[in-house]
Tab-separated table of C-alpha atoms and ligand atoms in Angstrom:
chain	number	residue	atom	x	y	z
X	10	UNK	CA	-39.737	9.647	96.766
X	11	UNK	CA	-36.475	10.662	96.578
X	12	UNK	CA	-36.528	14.530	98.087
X	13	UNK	CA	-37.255	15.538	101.602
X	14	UNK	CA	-40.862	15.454	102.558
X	15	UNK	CA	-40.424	18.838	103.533
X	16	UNK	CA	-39.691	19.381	99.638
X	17	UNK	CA	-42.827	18.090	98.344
X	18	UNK	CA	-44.849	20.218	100.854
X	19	UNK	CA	-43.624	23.479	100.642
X	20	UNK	CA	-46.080	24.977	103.078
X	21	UNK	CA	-46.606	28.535	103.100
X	22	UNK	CA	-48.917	30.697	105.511
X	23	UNK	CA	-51.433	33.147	104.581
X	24	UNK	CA	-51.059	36.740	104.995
X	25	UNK	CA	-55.040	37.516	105.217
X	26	UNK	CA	-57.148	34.719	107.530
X	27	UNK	CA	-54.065	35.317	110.091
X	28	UNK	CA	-53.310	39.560	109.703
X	29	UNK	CA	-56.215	40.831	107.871
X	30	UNK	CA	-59.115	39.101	108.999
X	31	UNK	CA	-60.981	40.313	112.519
X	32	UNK	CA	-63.040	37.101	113.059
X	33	UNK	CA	-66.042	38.655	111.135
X	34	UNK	CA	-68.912	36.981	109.049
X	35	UNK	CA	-71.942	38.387	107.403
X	36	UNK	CA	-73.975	38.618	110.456
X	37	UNK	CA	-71.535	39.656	113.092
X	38	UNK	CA	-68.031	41.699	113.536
X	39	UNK	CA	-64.663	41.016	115.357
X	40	UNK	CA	-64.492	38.498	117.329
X	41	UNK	CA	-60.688	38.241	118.148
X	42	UNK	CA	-58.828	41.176	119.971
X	43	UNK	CA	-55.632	40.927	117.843
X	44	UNK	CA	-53.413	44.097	118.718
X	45	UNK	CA	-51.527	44.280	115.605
X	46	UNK	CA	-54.535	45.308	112.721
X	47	UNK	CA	-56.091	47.012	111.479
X	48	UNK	CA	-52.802	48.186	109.580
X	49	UNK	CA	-54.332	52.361	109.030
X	50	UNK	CA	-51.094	53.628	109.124
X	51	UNK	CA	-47.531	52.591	107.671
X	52	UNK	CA	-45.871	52.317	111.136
X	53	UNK	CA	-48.621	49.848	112.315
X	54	UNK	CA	-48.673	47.467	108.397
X	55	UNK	CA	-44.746	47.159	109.750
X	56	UNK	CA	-45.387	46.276	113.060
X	57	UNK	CA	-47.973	43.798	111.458
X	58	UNK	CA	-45.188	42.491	109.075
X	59	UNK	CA	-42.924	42.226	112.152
X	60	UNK	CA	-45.786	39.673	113.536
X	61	UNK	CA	-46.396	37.737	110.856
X	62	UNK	CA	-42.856	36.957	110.163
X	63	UNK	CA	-42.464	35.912	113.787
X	64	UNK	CA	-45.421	33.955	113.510
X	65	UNK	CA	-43.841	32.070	110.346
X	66	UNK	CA	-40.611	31.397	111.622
X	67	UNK	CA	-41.935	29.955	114.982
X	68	UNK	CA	-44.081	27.900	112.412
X	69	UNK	CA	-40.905	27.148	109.988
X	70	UNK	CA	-43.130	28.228	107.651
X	71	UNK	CA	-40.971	28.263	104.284
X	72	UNK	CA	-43.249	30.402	102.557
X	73	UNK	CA	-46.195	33.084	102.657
X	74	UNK	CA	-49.018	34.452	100.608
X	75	UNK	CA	-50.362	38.333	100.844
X	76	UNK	CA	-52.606	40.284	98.530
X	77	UNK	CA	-51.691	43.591	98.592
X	78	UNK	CA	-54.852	45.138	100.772
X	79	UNK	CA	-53.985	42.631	103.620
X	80	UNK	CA	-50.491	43.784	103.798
X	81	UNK	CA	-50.135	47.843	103.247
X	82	UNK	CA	-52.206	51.045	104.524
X	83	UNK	CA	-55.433	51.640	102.053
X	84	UNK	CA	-55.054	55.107	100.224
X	85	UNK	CA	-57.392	57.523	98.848
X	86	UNK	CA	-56.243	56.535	95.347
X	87	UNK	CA	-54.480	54.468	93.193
X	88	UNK	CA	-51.471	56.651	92.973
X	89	UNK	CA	-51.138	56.024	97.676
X	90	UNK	CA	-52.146	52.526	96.855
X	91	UNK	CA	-49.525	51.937	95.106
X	92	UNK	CA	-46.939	54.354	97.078
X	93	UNK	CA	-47.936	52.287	100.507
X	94	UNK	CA	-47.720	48.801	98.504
X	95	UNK	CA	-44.187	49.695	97.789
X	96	UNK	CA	-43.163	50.785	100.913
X	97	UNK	CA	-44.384	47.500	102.734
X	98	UNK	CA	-42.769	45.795	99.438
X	99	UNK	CA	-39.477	47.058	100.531
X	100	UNK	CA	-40.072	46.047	104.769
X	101	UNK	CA	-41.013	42.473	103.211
X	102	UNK	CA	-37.983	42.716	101.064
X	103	UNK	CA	-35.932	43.085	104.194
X	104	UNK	CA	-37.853	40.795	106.700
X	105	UNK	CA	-37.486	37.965	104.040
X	106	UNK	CA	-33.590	38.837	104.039
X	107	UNK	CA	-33.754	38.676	107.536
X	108	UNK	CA	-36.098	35.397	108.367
X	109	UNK	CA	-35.402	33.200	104.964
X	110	UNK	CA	-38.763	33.162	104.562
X	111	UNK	CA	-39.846	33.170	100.626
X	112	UNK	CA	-42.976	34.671	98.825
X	113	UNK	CA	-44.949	31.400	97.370
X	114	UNK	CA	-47.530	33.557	95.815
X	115	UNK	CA	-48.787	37.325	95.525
X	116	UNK	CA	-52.110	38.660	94.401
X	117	UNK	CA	-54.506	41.526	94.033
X	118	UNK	CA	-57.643	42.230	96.185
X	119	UNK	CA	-60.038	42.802	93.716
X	120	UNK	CA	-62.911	42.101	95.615
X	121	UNK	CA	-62.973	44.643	99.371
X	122	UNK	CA	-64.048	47.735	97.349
X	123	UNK	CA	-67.411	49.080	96.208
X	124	UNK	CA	-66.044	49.734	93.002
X	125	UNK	CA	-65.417	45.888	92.701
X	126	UNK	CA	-68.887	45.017	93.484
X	127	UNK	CA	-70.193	44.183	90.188
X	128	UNK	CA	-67.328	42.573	88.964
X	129	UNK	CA	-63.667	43.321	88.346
X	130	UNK	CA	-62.054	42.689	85.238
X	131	UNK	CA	-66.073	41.525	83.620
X	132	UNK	CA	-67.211	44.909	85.295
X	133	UNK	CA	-69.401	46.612	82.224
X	134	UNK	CA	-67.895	49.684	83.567
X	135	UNK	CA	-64.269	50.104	81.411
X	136	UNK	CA	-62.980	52.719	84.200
X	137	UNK	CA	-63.069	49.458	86.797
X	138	UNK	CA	-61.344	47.331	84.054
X	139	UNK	CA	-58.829	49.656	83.618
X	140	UNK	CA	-58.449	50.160	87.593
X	141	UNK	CA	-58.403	46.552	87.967
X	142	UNK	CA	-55.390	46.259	85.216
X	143	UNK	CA	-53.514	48.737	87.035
X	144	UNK	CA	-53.946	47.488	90.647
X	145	UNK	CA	-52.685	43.735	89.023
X	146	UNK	CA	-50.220	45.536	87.530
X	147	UNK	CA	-48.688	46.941	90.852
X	148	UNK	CA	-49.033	43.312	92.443
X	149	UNK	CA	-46.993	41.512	89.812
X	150	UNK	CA	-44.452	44.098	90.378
X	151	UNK	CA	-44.149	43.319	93.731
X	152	UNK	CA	-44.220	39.603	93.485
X	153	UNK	CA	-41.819	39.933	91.001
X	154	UNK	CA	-39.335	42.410	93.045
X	155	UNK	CA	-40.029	40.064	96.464
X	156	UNK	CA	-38.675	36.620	94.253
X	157	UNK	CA	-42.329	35.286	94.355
X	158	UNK	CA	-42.644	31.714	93.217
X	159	UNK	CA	-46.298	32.182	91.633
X	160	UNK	CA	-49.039	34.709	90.645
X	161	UNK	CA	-52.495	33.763	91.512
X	162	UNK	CA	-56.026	35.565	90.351
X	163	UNK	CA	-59.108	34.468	92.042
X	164	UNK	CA	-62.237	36.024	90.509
X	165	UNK	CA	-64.307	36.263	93.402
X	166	UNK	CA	-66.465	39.285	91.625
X	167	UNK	CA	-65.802	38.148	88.334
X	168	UNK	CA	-69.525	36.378	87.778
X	169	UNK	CA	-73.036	37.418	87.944
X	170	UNK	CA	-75.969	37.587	90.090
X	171	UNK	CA	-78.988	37.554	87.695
X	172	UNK	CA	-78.109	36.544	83.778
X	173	UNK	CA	-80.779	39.124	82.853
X	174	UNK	CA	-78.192	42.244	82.933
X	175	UNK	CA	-75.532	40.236	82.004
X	176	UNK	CA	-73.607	39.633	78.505
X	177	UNK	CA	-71.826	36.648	78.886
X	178	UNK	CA	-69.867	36.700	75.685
X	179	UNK	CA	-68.827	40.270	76.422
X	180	UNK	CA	-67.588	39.466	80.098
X	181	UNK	CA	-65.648	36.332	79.010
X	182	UNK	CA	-63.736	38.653	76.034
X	183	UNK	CA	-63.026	41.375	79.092
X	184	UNK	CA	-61.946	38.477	81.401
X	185	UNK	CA	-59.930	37.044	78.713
X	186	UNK	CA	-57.966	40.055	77.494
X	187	UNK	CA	-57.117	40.995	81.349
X	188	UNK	CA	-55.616	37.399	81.499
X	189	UNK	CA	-53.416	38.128	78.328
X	190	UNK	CA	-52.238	41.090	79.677
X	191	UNK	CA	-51.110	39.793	82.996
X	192	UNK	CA	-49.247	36.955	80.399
X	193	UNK	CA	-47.968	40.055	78.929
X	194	UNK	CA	-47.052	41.481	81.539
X	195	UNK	CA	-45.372	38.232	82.587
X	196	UNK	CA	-42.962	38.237	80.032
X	197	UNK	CA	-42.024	42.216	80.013
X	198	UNK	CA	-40.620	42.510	82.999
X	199	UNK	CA	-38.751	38.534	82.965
X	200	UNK	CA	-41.103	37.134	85.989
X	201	UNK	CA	-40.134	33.700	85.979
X	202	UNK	CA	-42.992	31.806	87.975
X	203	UNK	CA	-46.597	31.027	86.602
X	204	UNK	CA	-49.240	32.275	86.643
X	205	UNK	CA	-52.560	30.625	88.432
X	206	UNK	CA	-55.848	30.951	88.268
X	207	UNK	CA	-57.920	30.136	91.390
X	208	UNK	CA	-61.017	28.355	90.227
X	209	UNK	CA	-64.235	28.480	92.800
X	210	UNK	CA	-68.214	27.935	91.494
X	211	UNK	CA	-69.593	30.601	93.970
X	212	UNK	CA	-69.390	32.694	96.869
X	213	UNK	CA	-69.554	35.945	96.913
X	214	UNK	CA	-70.921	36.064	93.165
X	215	UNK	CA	-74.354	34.018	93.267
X	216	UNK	CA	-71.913	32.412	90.169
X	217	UNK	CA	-68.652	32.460	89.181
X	218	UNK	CA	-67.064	32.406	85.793
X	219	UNK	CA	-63.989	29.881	87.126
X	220	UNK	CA	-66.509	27.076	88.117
X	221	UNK	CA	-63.854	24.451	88.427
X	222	UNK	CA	-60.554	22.913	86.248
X	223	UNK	CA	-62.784	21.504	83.988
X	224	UNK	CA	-64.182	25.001	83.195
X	225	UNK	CA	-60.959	26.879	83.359
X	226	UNK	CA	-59.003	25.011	81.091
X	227	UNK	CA	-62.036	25.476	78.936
X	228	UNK	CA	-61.553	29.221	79.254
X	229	UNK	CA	-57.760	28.984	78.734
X	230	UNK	CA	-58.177	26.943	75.324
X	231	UNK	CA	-60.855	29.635	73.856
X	232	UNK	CA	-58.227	32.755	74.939
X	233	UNK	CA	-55.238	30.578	73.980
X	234	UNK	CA	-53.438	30.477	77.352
X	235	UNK	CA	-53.407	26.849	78.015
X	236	UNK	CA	-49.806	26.924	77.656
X	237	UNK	CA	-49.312	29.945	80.194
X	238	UNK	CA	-51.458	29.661	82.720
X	239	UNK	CA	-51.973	26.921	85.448
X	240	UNK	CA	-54.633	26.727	88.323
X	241	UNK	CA	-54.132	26.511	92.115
X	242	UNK	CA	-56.695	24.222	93.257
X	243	UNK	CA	-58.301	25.243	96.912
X	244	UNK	CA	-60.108	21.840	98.893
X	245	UNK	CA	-62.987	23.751	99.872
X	246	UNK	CA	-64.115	25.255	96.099
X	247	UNK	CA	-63.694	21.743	95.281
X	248	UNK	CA	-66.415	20.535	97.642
X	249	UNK	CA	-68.612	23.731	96.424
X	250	UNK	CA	-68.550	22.625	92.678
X	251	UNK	CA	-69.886	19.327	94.013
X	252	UNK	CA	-66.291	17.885	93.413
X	253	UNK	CA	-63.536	16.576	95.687
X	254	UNK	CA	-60.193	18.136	96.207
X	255	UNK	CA	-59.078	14.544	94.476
X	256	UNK	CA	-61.309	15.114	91.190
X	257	UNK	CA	-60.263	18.665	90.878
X	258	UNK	CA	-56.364	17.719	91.400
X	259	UNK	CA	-56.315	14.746	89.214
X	260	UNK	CA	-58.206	16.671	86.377
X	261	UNK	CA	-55.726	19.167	86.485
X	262	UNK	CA	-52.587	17.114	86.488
X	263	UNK	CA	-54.471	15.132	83.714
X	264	UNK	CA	-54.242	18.472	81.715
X	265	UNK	CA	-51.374	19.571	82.901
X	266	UNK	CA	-52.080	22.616	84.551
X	267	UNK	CA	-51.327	21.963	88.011
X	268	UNK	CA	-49.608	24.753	89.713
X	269	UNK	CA	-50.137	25.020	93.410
X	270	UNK	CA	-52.837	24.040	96.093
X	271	UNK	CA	-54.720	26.409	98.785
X	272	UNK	CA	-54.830	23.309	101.812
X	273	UNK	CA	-58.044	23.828	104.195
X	274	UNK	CA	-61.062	22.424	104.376
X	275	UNK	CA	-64.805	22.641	103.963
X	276	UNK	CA	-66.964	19.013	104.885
X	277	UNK	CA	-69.920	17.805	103.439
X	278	UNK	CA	-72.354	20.076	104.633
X	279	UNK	CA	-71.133	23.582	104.230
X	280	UNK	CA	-73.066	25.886	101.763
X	281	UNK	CA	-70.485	28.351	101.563
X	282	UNK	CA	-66.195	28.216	101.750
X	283	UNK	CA	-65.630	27.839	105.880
X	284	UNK	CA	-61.905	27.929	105.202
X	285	UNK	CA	-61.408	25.187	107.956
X	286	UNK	CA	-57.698	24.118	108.770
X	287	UNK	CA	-57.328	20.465	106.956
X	288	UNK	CA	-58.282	17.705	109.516
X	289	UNK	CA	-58.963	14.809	107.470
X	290	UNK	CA	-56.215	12.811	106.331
X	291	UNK	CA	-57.046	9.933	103.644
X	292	UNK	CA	-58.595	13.089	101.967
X	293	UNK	CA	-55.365	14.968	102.147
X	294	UNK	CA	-53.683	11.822	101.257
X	295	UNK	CA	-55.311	11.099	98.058
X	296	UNK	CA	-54.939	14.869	97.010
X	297	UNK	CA	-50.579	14.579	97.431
X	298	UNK	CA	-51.108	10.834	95.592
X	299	UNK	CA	-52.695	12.829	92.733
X	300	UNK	CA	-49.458	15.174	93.080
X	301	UNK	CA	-47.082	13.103	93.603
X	302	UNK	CA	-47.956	11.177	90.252
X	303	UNK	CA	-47.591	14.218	88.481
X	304	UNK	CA	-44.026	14.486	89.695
X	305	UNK	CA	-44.810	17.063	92.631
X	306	UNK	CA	-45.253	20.494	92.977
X	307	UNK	CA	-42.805	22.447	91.419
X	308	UNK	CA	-43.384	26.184	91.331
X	309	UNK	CA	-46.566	25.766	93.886
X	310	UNK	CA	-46.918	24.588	97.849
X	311	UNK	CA	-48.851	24.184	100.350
X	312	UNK	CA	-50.549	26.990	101.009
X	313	UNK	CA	-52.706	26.968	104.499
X	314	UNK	CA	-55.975	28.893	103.247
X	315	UNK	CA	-57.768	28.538	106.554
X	316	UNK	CA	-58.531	30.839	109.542
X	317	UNK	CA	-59.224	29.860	113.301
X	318	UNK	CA	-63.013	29.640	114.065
X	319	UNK	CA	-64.835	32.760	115.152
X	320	UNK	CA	-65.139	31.292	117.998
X	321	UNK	CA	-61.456	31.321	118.745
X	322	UNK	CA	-60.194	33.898	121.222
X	323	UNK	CA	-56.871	33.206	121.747
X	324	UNK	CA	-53.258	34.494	119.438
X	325	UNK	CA	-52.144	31.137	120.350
X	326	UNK	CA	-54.809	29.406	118.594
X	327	UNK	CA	-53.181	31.006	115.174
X	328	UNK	CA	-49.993	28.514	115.935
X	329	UNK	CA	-51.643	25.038	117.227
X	330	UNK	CA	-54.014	25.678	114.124
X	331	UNK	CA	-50.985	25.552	111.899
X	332	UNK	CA	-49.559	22.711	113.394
X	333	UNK	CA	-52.302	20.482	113.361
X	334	UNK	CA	-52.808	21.465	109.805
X	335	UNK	CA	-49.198	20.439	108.913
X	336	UNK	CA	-49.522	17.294	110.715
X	337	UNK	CA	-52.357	16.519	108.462
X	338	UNK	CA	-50.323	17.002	105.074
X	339	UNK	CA	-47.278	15.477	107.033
X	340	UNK	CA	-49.275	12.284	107.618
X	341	UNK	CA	-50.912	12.688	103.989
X	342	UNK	CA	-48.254	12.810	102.251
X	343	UNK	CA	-46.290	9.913	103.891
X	344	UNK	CA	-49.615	7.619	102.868
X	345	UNK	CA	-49.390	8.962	99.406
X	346	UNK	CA	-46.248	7.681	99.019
X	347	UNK	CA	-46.538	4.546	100.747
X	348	UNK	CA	-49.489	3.811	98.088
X	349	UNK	CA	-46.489	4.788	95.199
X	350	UNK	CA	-44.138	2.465	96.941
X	351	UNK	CA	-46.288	-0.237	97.609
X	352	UNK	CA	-46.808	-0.443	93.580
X	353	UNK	CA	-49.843	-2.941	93.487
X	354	UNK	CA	-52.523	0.127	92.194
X	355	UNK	CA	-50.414	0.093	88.586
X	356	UNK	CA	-51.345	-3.495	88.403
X	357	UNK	CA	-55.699	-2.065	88.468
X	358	UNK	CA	-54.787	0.505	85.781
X	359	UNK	CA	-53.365	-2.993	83.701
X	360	UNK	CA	-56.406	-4.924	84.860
X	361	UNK	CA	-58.674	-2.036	83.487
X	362	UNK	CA	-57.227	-1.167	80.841
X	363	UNK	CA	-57.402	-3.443	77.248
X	364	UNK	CA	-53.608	-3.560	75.836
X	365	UNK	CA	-52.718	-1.513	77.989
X	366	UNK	CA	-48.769	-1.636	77.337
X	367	UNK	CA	-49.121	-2.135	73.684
X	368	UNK	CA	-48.858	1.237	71.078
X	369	UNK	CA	-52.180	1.916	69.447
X	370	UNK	CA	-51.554	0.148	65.982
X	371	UNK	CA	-51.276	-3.069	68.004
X	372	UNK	CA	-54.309	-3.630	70.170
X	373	UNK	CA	-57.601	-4.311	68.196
X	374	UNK	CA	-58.137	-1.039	66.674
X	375	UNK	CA	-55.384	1.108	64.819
X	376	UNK	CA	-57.289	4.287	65.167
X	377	UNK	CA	-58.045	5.197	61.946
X	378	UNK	CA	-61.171	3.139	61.122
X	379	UNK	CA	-64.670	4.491	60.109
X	380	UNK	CA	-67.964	3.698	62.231
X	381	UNK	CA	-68.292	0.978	59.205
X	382	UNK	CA	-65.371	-0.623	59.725
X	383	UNK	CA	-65.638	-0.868	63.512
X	384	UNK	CA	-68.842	-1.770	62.929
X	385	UNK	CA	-68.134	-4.785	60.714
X	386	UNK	CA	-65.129	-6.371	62.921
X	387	UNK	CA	-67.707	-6.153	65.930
X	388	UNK	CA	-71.006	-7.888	63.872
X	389	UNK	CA	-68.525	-10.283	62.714
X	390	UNK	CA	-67.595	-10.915	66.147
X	391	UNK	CA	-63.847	-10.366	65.791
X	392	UNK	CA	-64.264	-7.967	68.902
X	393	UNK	CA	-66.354	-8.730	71.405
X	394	UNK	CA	-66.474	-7.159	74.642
X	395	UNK	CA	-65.878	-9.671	78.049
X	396	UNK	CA	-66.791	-8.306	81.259
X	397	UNK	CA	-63.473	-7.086	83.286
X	398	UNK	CA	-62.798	-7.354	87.091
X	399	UNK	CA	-62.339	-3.911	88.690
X	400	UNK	CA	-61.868	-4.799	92.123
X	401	UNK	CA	-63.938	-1.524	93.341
X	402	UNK	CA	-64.333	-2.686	96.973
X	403	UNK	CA	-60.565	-2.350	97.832
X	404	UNK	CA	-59.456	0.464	95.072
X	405	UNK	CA	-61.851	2.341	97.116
X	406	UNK	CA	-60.581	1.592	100.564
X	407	UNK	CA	-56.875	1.117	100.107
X	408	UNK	CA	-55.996	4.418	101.315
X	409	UNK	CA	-57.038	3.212	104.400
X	410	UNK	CA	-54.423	0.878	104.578
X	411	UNK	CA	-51.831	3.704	104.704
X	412	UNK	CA	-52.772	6.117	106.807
C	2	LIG	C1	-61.513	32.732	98.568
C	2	LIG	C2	-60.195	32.400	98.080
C	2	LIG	C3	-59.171	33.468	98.376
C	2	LIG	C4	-57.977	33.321	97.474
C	2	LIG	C5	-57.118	34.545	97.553
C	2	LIG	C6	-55.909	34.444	96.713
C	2	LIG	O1	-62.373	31.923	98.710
C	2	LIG	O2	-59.810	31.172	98.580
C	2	LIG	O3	-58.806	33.409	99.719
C	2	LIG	O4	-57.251	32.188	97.767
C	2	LIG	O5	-57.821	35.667	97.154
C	2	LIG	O6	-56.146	34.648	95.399
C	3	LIG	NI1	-57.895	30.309	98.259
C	4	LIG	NI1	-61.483	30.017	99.345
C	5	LIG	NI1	-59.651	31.888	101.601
């Protein structure tokens, strides 16, 4: 593989399932006595950022993630907002300094408040839109000013509940033109890393507009950002769109908008996103072989998107949660790469493939005939299709001889 392992993971930790979350769900409230939030007043978001950085260099965590309501004080308007989101900007500033540990990704909450509720940037109310703008606006800043690898947008709002108050058309033009701005925005003020787009079908709009890859690249193409803008695919939206993390990784690398990955996991029976910690490893493993064919992650990690169960009483919980998790991707991504190295899965792609190593204008068609001239060669039976061998017993069990 050449790098470290280390190199290809990239972990980082999340700022909100760890600091920001109580152990809440929709039908009960805290759980988990954790002394350090909520964070109502600057001096107590410090003492939380004096946890959390703890927490990630006991974990060697290289990186972290925060949106900017886990991490500062909520104000009365957007003027505090943004006033607290500096402050804490400049305490992160200093505890990276101090720990080494880097920003992988920043993003906006644009999902807590009641004025998000029927959508942020697609809201049919332009006063949200133009809130929304500005809050994103604040965030990039601060990625941007804490060295931040990434930006990432996840539209949890931005879809519908019933189609019969909704305009479609109008809330993909809204959802488009925020995007360009934050592209924009991108380039004014020199931020370096890219910008992702967090793609999951549901939950908490009954739908949401970034389904999948698939449906995000779709959305890129007909706004013209497919050159700017990459996704960061999470395991357990994968498994909601009826998809595995594999399909959604591979598509993406396959179109070349990889950018980072949100590592938990949701199994085959959840309904909604249960943010579990990873825990099964040929699935990990074929996500990183995915990767690792596409040359790695460059800008993008690891990030752990998962949060102790409810259930969970104990602080300690937070670290042997993180560890198993990185075992997981540790063990993952040593399989992926023994499939690389082992180099008999080319040889399927050869086996499976007609001329295979041979340019276009060689094999049987030069790609440029009509329907009637395809259609002649094959009645004259100058092509004829044979049956090929694609051996999918063991493709679809050779991870297991890896892990
Ligand atoms: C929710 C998402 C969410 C995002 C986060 C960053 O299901 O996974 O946690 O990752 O808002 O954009
Ligand atoms: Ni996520
Ligand atoms: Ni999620
Ligand atoms: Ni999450």
């Amino acid at each position: 593989m050449g790098k470290r392992m280390e190199d290809h993971l990239r972990f980082a930790t999340c700022y909100w399932h760890n600091f920001a979350w109580p152990g809440s769900d929709p039908f009960g409230g805290q759980t988990f006595d954790r002394p350090w939030f909520p964070a109502d007043s600057m001096e107590l978001a410090k003492l939380k950022a004096d946890v959390a950085f703890e927490m990630f260099t006991l974990l060697k965590s290289p990186y972290y993630c925060f949106h900017d309501a886990d991490a500062r004080p909520e104000g009365a308007n957007f003027a505090e907002n943004t006033k607290n989101l500096n402050e804490i900007v400049d305490y992160f500033a200093q505890k990276q300094e101090e720990t080494g540990v880097k920003l992988l990704w920043g993003t906006a909450n644009l999902f807590s408040q009641v004025k998000f509720m029927s959508g942020a940037s697609t809201n049919p109310d332009p006063d949200v839109f133009a809130f929304c703008a500005a809050t994103i606006k604040t965030c990039m800043d601060a990625t941007h000013r804490l060295g931040g690898e990434n930006y990432v947008l996840w539209g949890g709002r931005e879809g519908y509940e019933t189609l019969l108050n909704t305009d479609l058309a109008k809330e993909d033009a809204q959802m488009g033109r925020m995007l360009n701005l934050v592209v924009e925005h991108k380039h004014k003020i020199g931020f370096k890393g890219e910008i992702l787009v967090e793609p999951k079908p549901q939950e908490p709009s009954k739908h949401q507009y970034d389904y999948d890859t698939a449906t995000v690249y779709g959305f890129l193409k007909r706004h013209g950002l497919e050159n700017e803008v990459k996704v960061n695919i999470e395991q357990g939206h994968a498994i909601l769109a009826g998809h595995s993390f594999e399909h959604e990784i591979a598509t993406a690398t396959s179109l070349g908008i990889l950018g980072s990955i949100d590592m938990n996991r949701n199994d085959y029976q959840s309904g909604w996103d249960t943010d579990q910690f990873p825990n099964n490893v040929p699935e990990v493993a074929l996500a990183y072989y995915h990767i690792l064919q596409d040359g790695g992650l460059k800008t993008g990690g690891t990030n752990f998107d998962a949060k102790l169960r409810r259930q969970s009483l104990d602080a300690e919980d937070l670290l042997i949660a993180h560890i198993g998790g990185m075992d997981v991707c540790a063990r993952g991504l040593k399989a992926a790469a023994a499939m690389i190295e082992d180099g008999t899965l080319p040889n399927f792609l050869k086996d499976r493939y007609a001329d295979w190593d041979k340019p276009v204008n060689q094999s049987m068609l030069a790609g440029n005939e009509s329907l009637d001239e395809i259609a002649a060669r094959v009645e004259a039976q100058e092509i004829n299709p044979k049956p090929r061998s694609g051996k999918q017993e063991y493709l679809e069990n050779v991870v297991n001889r890896f892990v």
